Short mmCIF file of C-alpha atoms in Angstrom, two decimals:
data_model
loop_
_atom_site.label_atom_id
_atom_site.label_comp_id
_atom_site.label_asym_id
_atom_site.label_seq_id
_atom_site.Cartn_x
_atom_site.Cartn_y
_atom_site.Cartn_z
CA MET A 1 -0.17 -0.17 -0.20
CA HIS A 2 1.12 3.54 -0.73
CA LYS A 3 2.73 4.94 2.28
CA ASN A 4 0.71 8.13 1.84
CA TYR A 5 -2.57 6.27 1.97
CA ASP A 6 -1.62 4.82 5.19
CA ASP A 7 -0.66 8.43 6.87
CA LEU A 8 -3.97 9.49 5.67
CA LYS A 9 -6.01 6.87 7.26
CA LYS A 10 -3.91 7.37 10.60
CA LYS A 11 -4.77 10.92 10.46
CA PHE A 12 -8.41 10.29 9.66
CA CYS A 13 -8.59 7.63 12.76
CA GLN A 14 -6.83 10.65 14.94
CA ILE A 15 -9.56 13.14 14.21
CA TYR A 16 -12.59 10.84 14.03
CA GLY A 17 -11.52 7.87 16.05
CA GLY A 18 -12.46 4.24 14.69
CA ILE A 19 -10.11 1.62 12.75
CA GLU A 20 -8.32 2.22 9.62
CA GLU A 21 -10.01 -1.08 8.26
CA ASP A 22 -13.51 0.63 7.61
CA LEU A 23 -11.93 3.58 5.66
CA ARG A 24 -12.52 4.15 2.06
CA ILE A 25 -10.55 6.31 -0.15
CA PHE A 26 -11.59 8.38 -3.45
CA SER A 27 -9.95 11.07 -5.31
CA GLY A 28 -10.87 14.06 -7.83
CA HIS A 29 -8.47 15.68 -10.02
CA GLY A 30 -6.97 19.08 -10.94
CA ARG A 31 -6.82 19.91 -14.78
CA VAL A 32 -4.87 21.71 -17.40
CA ASN A 33 -6.55 23.19 -20.29
CA LEU A 34 -3.92 22.75 -23.44
CA ILE A 35 -5.88 25.56 -25.51
CA GLY A 36 -9.59 27.14 -25.48
CA GLU A 37 -9.27 29.58 -22.50
CA HIS A 38 -12.55 31.41 -21.36
CA ILE A 39 -14.73 29.92 -23.83
CA ASP A 40 -16.42 26.92 -22.08
CA TYR A 41 -19.23 29.38 -20.91
CA CYS A 42 -19.85 30.44 -24.44
CA GLY A 43 -20.38 26.83 -25.74
CA GLY A 44 -17.02 26.61 -27.17
CA PHE A 45 -14.57 23.59 -27.63
CA VAL A 46 -11.80 23.14 -25.04
CA PHE A 47 -9.18 20.92 -24.72
CA PRO A 48 -8.34 19.77 -21.01
CA ALA A 49 -6.80 16.89 -19.57
CA ALA A 50 -6.89 15.59 -15.80
CA LEU A 51 -3.58 15.77 -13.83
CA ASN A 52 -2.12 13.59 -11.12
CA LEU A 53 -2.21 16.43 -8.70
CA ASP A 54 -5.64 15.79 -6.99
CA SER A 55 -7.97 15.97 -3.77
CA THR A 56 -7.96 12.71 -1.98
CA VAL A 57 -10.69 11.66 0.22
CA VAL A 58 -10.55 9.31 3.24
CA ALA A 59 -14.49 8.56 4.05
CA ARG A 60 -16.53 6.49 6.49
CA VAL A 61 -20.27 6.51 6.74
CA ASN A 62 -21.66 7.95 9.99
CA ASN A 63 -24.92 7.21 11.88
CA ASP A 64 -25.76 10.81 12.68
CA ASN A 65 -26.85 12.27 9.20
CA THR A 66 -24.39 14.48 9.41
CA LEU A 67 -21.49 15.87 6.96
CA ARG A 68 -18.25 16.24 8.88
CA LEU A 69 -15.31 17.72 7.03
CA ALA A 70 -11.66 18.08 7.90
CA ALA A 71 -8.23 18.82 6.14
CA THR A 72 -4.81 17.60 6.46
CA ASP A 73 -3.25 21.25 5.61
CA LEU A 74 -6.11 23.27 7.81
CA PRO A 75 -7.31 23.67 11.26
CA ASP A 76 -10.63 23.93 10.35
CA ARG A 77 -13.36 21.52 11.26
CA VAL A 78 -16.74 21.82 9.94
CA GLU A 79 -19.95 19.84 10.90
CA VAL A 80 -23.23 20.55 9.04
CA LYS A 81 -26.57 18.36 9.38
CA MET A 82 -27.65 16.84 5.87
CA VAL A 83 -30.95 18.73 6.43
CA GLU A 84 -29.31 22.17 6.90
CA LEU A 85 -26.54 22.31 4.02
CA GLU A 86 -27.66 25.39 2.79
CA SER A 87 -26.27 27.30 5.82
CA ALA A 88 -22.86 26.25 4.94
CA LYS A 89 -22.98 28.71 1.83
CA ASN A 90 -20.78 31.21 3.65
CA LEU A 91 -18.26 28.75 5.16
CA LYS A 92 -14.48 30.00 4.14
CA TRP A 93 -13.86 26.31 3.91
CA GLY A 94 -16.02 23.60 3.33
CA ASN A 95 -18.75 25.54 1.36
CA TYR A 96 -17.58 23.34 -1.97
CA GLN A 97 -18.09 20.10 -0.21
CA ALA A 98 -21.36 21.12 1.48
CA GLY A 99 -22.61 22.66 -1.93
CA VAL A 100 -21.91 19.40 -3.56
CA ALA A 101 -24.23 17.44 -0.90
CA TYR A 102 -26.67 20.41 -1.24
CA ILE A 103 -27.08 20.10 -5.17
CA LEU A 104 -26.86 16.06 -5.24
CA GLN A 105 -29.76 16.22 -2.78
CA ASN A 106 -31.90 18.74 -4.73
CA ALA A 107 -31.09 16.40 -7.87
CA GLY A 108 -32.82 13.60 -6.21
CA TYR A 109 -29.67 11.58 -4.82
CA LYS A 110 -30.12 9.86 -1.35
CA LEU A 111 -27.24 10.48 0.75
CA VAL A 112 -26.03 9.52 4.26
CA GLY A 113 -23.89 11.20 7.02
CA VAL A 114 -20.37 10.94 6.09
CA ASP A 115 -16.89 11.74 8.12
CA MET A 116 -14.46 12.87 5.41
CA LEU A 117 -10.69 14.04 5.55
CA PHE A 118 -9.19 15.71 2.33
CA HIS A 119 -5.70 15.85 1.39
CA ASP A 120 -5.16 18.39 -1.63
CA THR A 121 -2.15 18.30 -3.92
CA VAL A 122 -3.57 20.66 -6.44
CA PRO A 123 -2.18 23.93 -5.45
CA LEU A 124 -4.75 26.64 -4.25
CA GLY A 125 -4.93 29.59 -6.54
CA SER A 126 -3.07 27.89 -9.30
CA GLY A 127 -5.61 27.74 -12.05
CA LEU A 128 -5.40 24.13 -12.10
CA SER A 129 -8.86 23.97 -10.77
CA SER A 130 -8.29 22.66 -6.83
CA SER A 131 -12.07 23.22 -6.65
CA ALA A 132 -13.26 20.94 -9.30
CA ALA A 133 -10.89 18.43 -7.80
CA ILE A 134 -12.65 18.87 -4.56
CA GLU A 135 -16.10 19.02 -5.84
CA LEU A 136 -15.46 15.75 -8.01
CA ALA A 137 -13.83 13.90 -4.93
CA THR A 138 -16.71 14.77 -2.89
CA ALA A 139 -19.41 13.79 -5.58
CA VAL A 140 -17.93 10.48 -5.82
CA THR A 141 -17.65 9.92 -2.19
CA LEU A 142 -21.16 10.64 -1.26
CA VAL A 143 -22.97 9.05 -4.20
CA THR A 144 -20.98 5.73 -3.86
CA LEU A 145 -21.48 5.56 -0.12
CA GLY A 146 -25.37 6.66 -0.68
CA ASN A 147 -25.96 4.10 -3.25
CA GLU A 148 -24.45 1.61 -1.18
CA ALA A 149 -26.41 2.28 1.86
CA TYR A 150 -29.77 2.36 -0.14
CA GLY A 151 -28.92 -0.76 -2.11
CA ILE A 152 -28.87 1.21 -5.38
CA THR A 153 -26.60 -0.75 -8.02
CA LYS A 154 -26.54 1.63 -11.00
CA PRO A 155 -23.14 3.03 -12.09
CA ILE A 156 -22.49 6.57 -11.40
CA ASP A 157 -23.12 8.95 -14.22
CA MET A 158 -19.94 10.77 -14.15
CA VAL A 159 -21.15 13.30 -16.99
CA GLU A 160 -23.93 14.29 -14.66
CA MET A 161 -21.61 14.46 -11.38
CA ALA A 162 -19.63 17.19 -13.91
CA VAL A 163 -22.75 19.18 -14.56
CA LEU A 164 -23.87 19.05 -10.98
CA GLY A 165 -20.39 20.13 -10.07
CA GLN A 166 -20.64 23.26 -12.25
CA LYS A 167 -24.17 23.99 -10.64
CA VAL A 168 -22.35 24.07 -7.11
CA GLU A 169 -19.94 26.60 -8.30
CA ASN A 170 -22.94 28.85 -10.14
CA GLU A 171 -25.68 28.52 -7.70
CA PHE A 172 -23.95 27.71 -4.58
CA CYS A 173 -20.78 29.53 -4.47
CA GLY A 174 -21.59 32.20 -6.65
CA VAL A 175 -18.90 31.64 -9.68
CA SER A 176 -19.88 31.75 -13.10
CA CYS A 177 -17.83 29.18 -14.41
CA GLY A 178 -18.53 26.87 -17.42
CA ILE A 179 -18.38 23.12 -17.51
CA MET A 180 -14.85 22.51 -18.48
CA ASP A 181 -13.19 22.06 -15.18
CA GLN A 182 -15.49 19.56 -13.53
CA PHE A 183 -15.91 17.67 -16.78
CA ALA A 184 -12.00 17.32 -17.23
CA SER A 185 -11.93 16.13 -13.40
CA ALA A 186 -14.98 13.74 -13.92
CA MET A 187 -14.07 12.16 -17.18
CA GLY A 188 -9.95 12.42 -17.34
CA LYS A 189 -8.48 9.46 -19.12
CA LYS A 190 -4.80 8.71 -18.49
CA ASP A 191 -2.39 9.85 -21.30
CA HIS A 192 -5.28 11.40 -23.11
CA ALA A 193 -6.83 14.85 -23.75
CA ILE A 194 -10.50 15.52 -24.14
CA LEU A 195 -11.82 17.44 -26.95
CA LEU A 196 -15.07 18.72 -25.44
CA ASP A 197 -17.77 20.79 -27.05
CA CYS A 198 -19.20 22.85 -23.89
CA GLY A 199 -22.26 23.49 -26.02
CA THR A 200 -23.17 20.10 -26.27
CA LEU A 201 -21.21 18.06 -24.00
CA LYS A 202 -20.04 15.95 -26.91
CA TYR A 203 -16.54 14.89 -26.41
CA GLN A 204 -13.73 12.48 -27.62
CA TYR A 205 -10.30 11.44 -26.28
CA LEU A 206 -7.21 12.37 -28.37
CA PRO A 207 -4.05 10.31 -27.23
CA LEU A 208 -1.74 12.83 -25.97
CA LYS A 209 1.39 11.61 -27.56
CA LEU A 210 4.12 14.22 -26.83
CA ASP A 211 7.17 12.43 -28.35
CA GLY A 212 10.42 13.79 -27.09
CA TYR A 213 8.59 16.44 -24.74
CA LYS A 214 7.09 17.02 -21.77
CA ILE A 215 4.30 19.35 -20.55
CA VAL A 216 5.51 21.50 -17.45
CA LEU A 217 3.34 23.92 -15.69
CA GLY A 218 4.65 26.78 -14.01
CA ASN A 219 3.08 28.32 -11.00
CA THR A 220 3.63 31.91 -10.84
CA LYS A 221 2.42 31.88 -7.05
CA LYS A 222 0.49 34.75 -7.91
CA LYS A 223 -2.75 34.39 -6.11
CA ARG A 224 -5.70 35.15 -8.12
CA ALA A 225 -6.98 37.87 -5.92
CA LEU A 226 -8.96 39.78 -8.84
CA GLY A 227 -10.02 36.29 -10.08
CA GLU A 228 -13.81 35.83 -9.50
CA SER A 229 -14.89 39.57 -10.08
CA LYS A 230 -13.23 39.77 -13.22
CA TYR A 231 -14.06 36.50 -14.10
CA ASN A 232 -17.66 36.92 -13.94
CA GLU A 233 -17.20 40.08 -15.31
CA ARG A 234 -15.86 38.79 -18.68
CA VAL A 235 -18.87 36.67 -18.64
CA ARG A 236 -21.11 39.49 -18.82
CA GLU A 237 -19.15 40.96 -21.51
CA CYS A 238 -19.49 37.98 -23.79
CA ALA A 239 -23.01 37.82 -22.83
CA GLU A 240 -23.37 41.48 -24.12
CA GLY A 241 -21.65 40.80 -27.34
CA LEU A 242 -23.71 37.94 -28.20
CA LYS A 243 -26.74 39.76 -27.56
CA ILE A 244 -25.76 42.09 -30.19
CA LEU A 245 -24.69 39.85 -32.65
CA GLN A 246 -28.13 37.81 -32.30
CA GLN A 247 -29.83 40.77 -33.59
CA TYR A 248 -28.15 39.76 -37.28
CA LEU A 249 -27.74 35.92 -36.10
CA PRO A 250 -30.99 35.11 -34.59
CA ASN A 251 -30.25 31.37 -34.73
CA LYS A 252 -27.04 31.34 -32.71
CA LYS A 253 -27.25 30.36 -29.09
CA ASN A 254 -23.73 30.64 -28.08
CA LEU A 255 -20.94 32.78 -29.08
CA CYS A 256 -18.99 29.77 -30.25
CA ASP A 257 -21.53 28.88 -32.38
CA ILE A 258 -20.75 31.81 -34.75
CA THR A 259 -18.03 31.35 -37.35
CA ILE A 260 -14.85 33.64 -37.88
CA SER A 261 -16.34 34.58 -41.45
CA GLU A 262 -19.71 35.35 -39.89
CA PHE A 263 -18.16 37.61 -37.26
CA GLU A 264 -16.22 39.49 -39.90
CA GLN A 265 -19.45 40.49 -41.57
CA TYR A 266 -20.77 41.79 -38.29
CA LYS A 267 -17.93 42.66 -35.80
CA SER A 268 -18.64 46.36 -36.89
CA THR A 269 -22.11 46.21 -35.06
CA ILE A 270 -20.26 46.23 -31.62
CA GLU A 271 -19.65 49.55 -31.13
CA ASN A 272 -18.11 49.17 -27.71
CA GLU A 273 -14.12 48.31 -28.37
CA VAL A 274 -13.83 46.30 -25.19
CA ILE A 275 -16.84 43.95 -26.02
CA ARG A 276 -15.46 43.62 -29.32
CA LYS A 277 -12.05 42.65 -28.18
CA ARG A 278 -13.67 39.93 -26.08
CA VAL A 279 -15.69 38.60 -28.53
CA THR A 280 -12.83 38.40 -31.13
CA HIS A 281 -11.00 36.36 -28.54
CA VAL A 282 -13.63 33.97 -27.98
CA ILE A 283 -14.81 33.19 -31.77
CA CYS A 284 -11.00 32.82 -32.76
CA GLU A 285 -9.82 30.88 -30.09
CA ASN A 286 -12.68 28.40 -30.74
CA ASP A 287 -11.34 28.07 -34.00
CA ARG A 288 -7.54 27.41 -32.45
CA VAL A 289 -8.84 24.37 -30.45
CA LEU A 290 -10.10 23.06 -33.48
CA ARG A 291 -6.93 23.22 -35.41
CA ALA A 292 -4.79 21.98 -32.11
CA ALA A 293 -6.78 18.87 -31.99
CA GLU A 294 -6.16 18.41 -35.82
CA ALA A 295 -2.51 19.26 -35.32
CA LEU A 296 -2.12 16.47 -32.05
CA LYS A 297 -3.98 13.85 -34.48
CA LYS A 298 -1.25 14.75 -37.04
CA ASN A 299 1.24 14.75 -34.44
CA ASP A 300 2.39 17.96 -35.65
CA LEU A 301 3.78 19.30 -32.36
CA THR A 302 4.95 22.55 -34.08
CA GLU A 303 1.97 23.81 -35.02
CA LEU A 304 0.54 22.48 -31.81
CA GLY A 305 3.11 24.76 -29.89
CA GLY A 306 2.54 28.00 -32.35
CA LEU A 307 -1.13 27.68 -31.90
CA LEU A 308 -0.30 27.89 -27.52
CA VAL A 309 1.75 31.03 -28.45
CA GLU A 310 -1.02 32.37 -30.73
CA ALA A 311 -3.90 31.67 -28.16
CA ASN A 312 -1.65 33.38 -25.17
CA ALA A 313 -1.25 36.73 -26.87
CA SER A 314 -4.98 36.85 -27.61
CA ILE A 315 -5.57 36.29 -23.86
CA ARG A 316 -3.26 38.75 -23.14
CA ASP A 317 -4.19 41.55 -25.31
CA LEU A 318 -7.90 40.89 -26.42
CA TYR A 319 -9.22 39.40 -23.21
CA GLU A 320 -6.78 40.85 -20.70
CA VAL A 321 -6.66 38.59 -18.12
CA THR A 322 -3.08 37.67 -17.84
CA GLY A 323 -1.01 40.31 -15.84
CA LYS A 324 2.49 41.06 -15.05
CA GLU A 325 3.28 37.34 -13.50
CA LEU A 326 1.85 35.31 -16.45
CA ASP A 327 3.32 37.56 -18.87
CA THR A 328 6.86 37.44 -17.55
CA MET A 329 6.69 33.68 -17.27
CA THR A 330 5.41 32.99 -20.77
CA ALA A 331 7.84 35.33 -21.89
CA GLU A 332 10.87 33.61 -20.19
CA ALA A 333 9.66 30.20 -21.57
CA MET A 334 9.80 31.13 -24.99
CA LYS A 335 13.53 32.07 -24.42
CA VAL A 336 14.51 28.35 -23.72
CA GLU A 337 15.88 26.61 -26.43
CA GLY A 338 13.58 24.09 -27.91
CA VAL A 339 10.37 25.07 -26.29
CA ILE A 340 7.69 25.07 -28.73
CA GLY A 341 4.90 26.38 -27.04
CA ALA A 342 3.88 28.46 -23.87
CA ARG A 343 0.87 29.89 -22.64
CA MET A 344 -1.15 30.68 -19.39
CA THR A 345 -3.95 28.30 -18.31
CA GLY A 346 -6.98 28.75 -16.26
CA ALA A 347 -9.12 31.97 -15.28
CA GLY A 348 -5.78 34.22 -15.49
CA PHE A 349 -4.65 37.03 -13.03
CA GLY A 350 -2.08 34.63 -11.50
CA GLY A 351 -2.00 30.83 -11.54
CA CYS A 352 -0.04 28.73 -14.25
CA THR A 353 1.28 28.38 -17.39
CA VAL A 354 1.26 25.28 -19.50
CA ASN A 355 4.67 24.75 -21.58
CA ILE A 356 5.66 22.21 -24.19
CA VAL A 357 9.55 21.38 -23.29
CA PRO A 358 12.03 19.05 -24.95
CA GLU A 359 12.57 16.34 -22.34
CA ASP A 360 16.24 16.84 -22.35
CA LYS A 361 15.92 20.63 -21.50
CA VAL A 362 13.36 19.91 -18.83
CA ASP A 363 16.11 20.88 -15.94
CA LEU A 364 17.47 23.67 -18.03
CA PHE A 365 13.74 25.25 -18.40
CA ILE A 366 12.96 25.08 -14.42
CA GLN A 367 16.38 26.63 -13.71
CA GLN A 368 16.40 29.23 -16.28
CA VAL A 369 12.88 30.32 -16.18
CA GLY A 370 12.41 29.89 -12.55
CA HIS A 371 15.82 32.17 -11.94
CA ASN A 372 14.80 35.00 -14.70
CA TYR A 373 10.94 34.76 -13.25
CA LYS A 374 12.00 35.63 -9.55
CA GLU A 375 14.46 38.31 -10.67
CA LYS A 376 11.96 40.01 -12.61
CA THR A 377 9.03 39.54 -10.26
CA GLY A 378 10.37 38.73 -6.67
CA ILE A 379 8.20 35.68 -6.43
CA THR A 380 9.77 32.01 -6.30
CA PRO A 381 7.85 30.07 -8.90
CA GLU A 382 6.92 26.15 -8.62
CA PHE A 383 7.01 23.89 -11.40
CA TYR A 384 5.37 20.19 -12.09
CA VAL A 385 6.48 18.08 -14.77
CA SER A 386 2.94 16.92 -15.31
CA GLU A 387 1.32 13.35 -15.78
CA ILE A 388 -1.91 13.01 -17.52
CA SER A 389 -4.53 11.22 -15.27
CA ASP A 390 -7.59 9.19 -15.11
CA GLY A 391 -10.57 11.28 -13.53
CA ALA A 392 -12.58 11.09 -10.28
CA ARG A 393 -12.80 7.59 -9.13
CA GLU A 394 -12.58 5.42 -5.85
CA ILE A 395 -9.00 4.42 -5.17
CA LYS A 396 -9.03 0.40 -4.71
CA ILE A 397 -6.21 -0.43 -2.21
#
């Protein structure tokens, strides 16, 4: 058995009592989005993959119809009755987990009280979706244990878990996010990226074969202080742009249903320059995702890298969600010999970059980018050589 799970089980018993043999382990995963940023809430295509950075849950059913929450890295202890979950909306920590239980119950799932210990390796505020990891780990735990208690044998619908996870963010936590993070965490497949149409939830897996290259994630360690308010602002700006274009293209439900040529025809009708810039990014980024998928199918890594660079310029200049730290890190990454692509990933205003780096240059990349970034920003970054993982599940030991 992995010693880490042994340690987690011991920690669980220190907090909640009982014996280790009764415990179950589940996990939900962070994600990296290779390309397709800020378009999932516009019905666009995205290209994420689940990471081996995860939220692990040690769990055991209790008999008092109570959700009990603890984490290995926080002093907080949360206790909320399953009939009073809505009262947890304003918790500093534990609101995501309580929100999952609340939304699952409202969707008709039969749940039982559970004691849970969380251990997170997705860095908070990194743009690698620690919240989706927690949501999916919680959902799989609660549904698995609830189904067993009530004798329900049907398999868990993981696409529905992703949809309900998004609902938690939108309705319980007040973040206007799209479906991508939860979908990637729920549906990840080892060594594959997911080409997902966020408008229809149709998806396909594409092997992520980067022969001779590694995906290296660079964490700027800049926490996204502006993240949520600016994120919701961008969602509103896109909605405004869509409303204007729908006067001329009434059959278009989402911005990403509009082709580049259709947009070229009507873009002058968007008089507000800021709104026009946002919409330009969204519609062109959607096209880039499809070109990136084709490049990967052909194993044309040079084209894939070029599209990442193009996407980064668009999110920086047209969508304006990067900032000094992300801009510095992507610029420094492209100075390293052999790097074929670098861009920000996630919501922006801090968080991580995704970089395609030659295998034999990974150490040089980490040393050189780390040194130059710290010199220019005063912040010591972190780097993760990423492995692409399966999605949320029970860990059988």
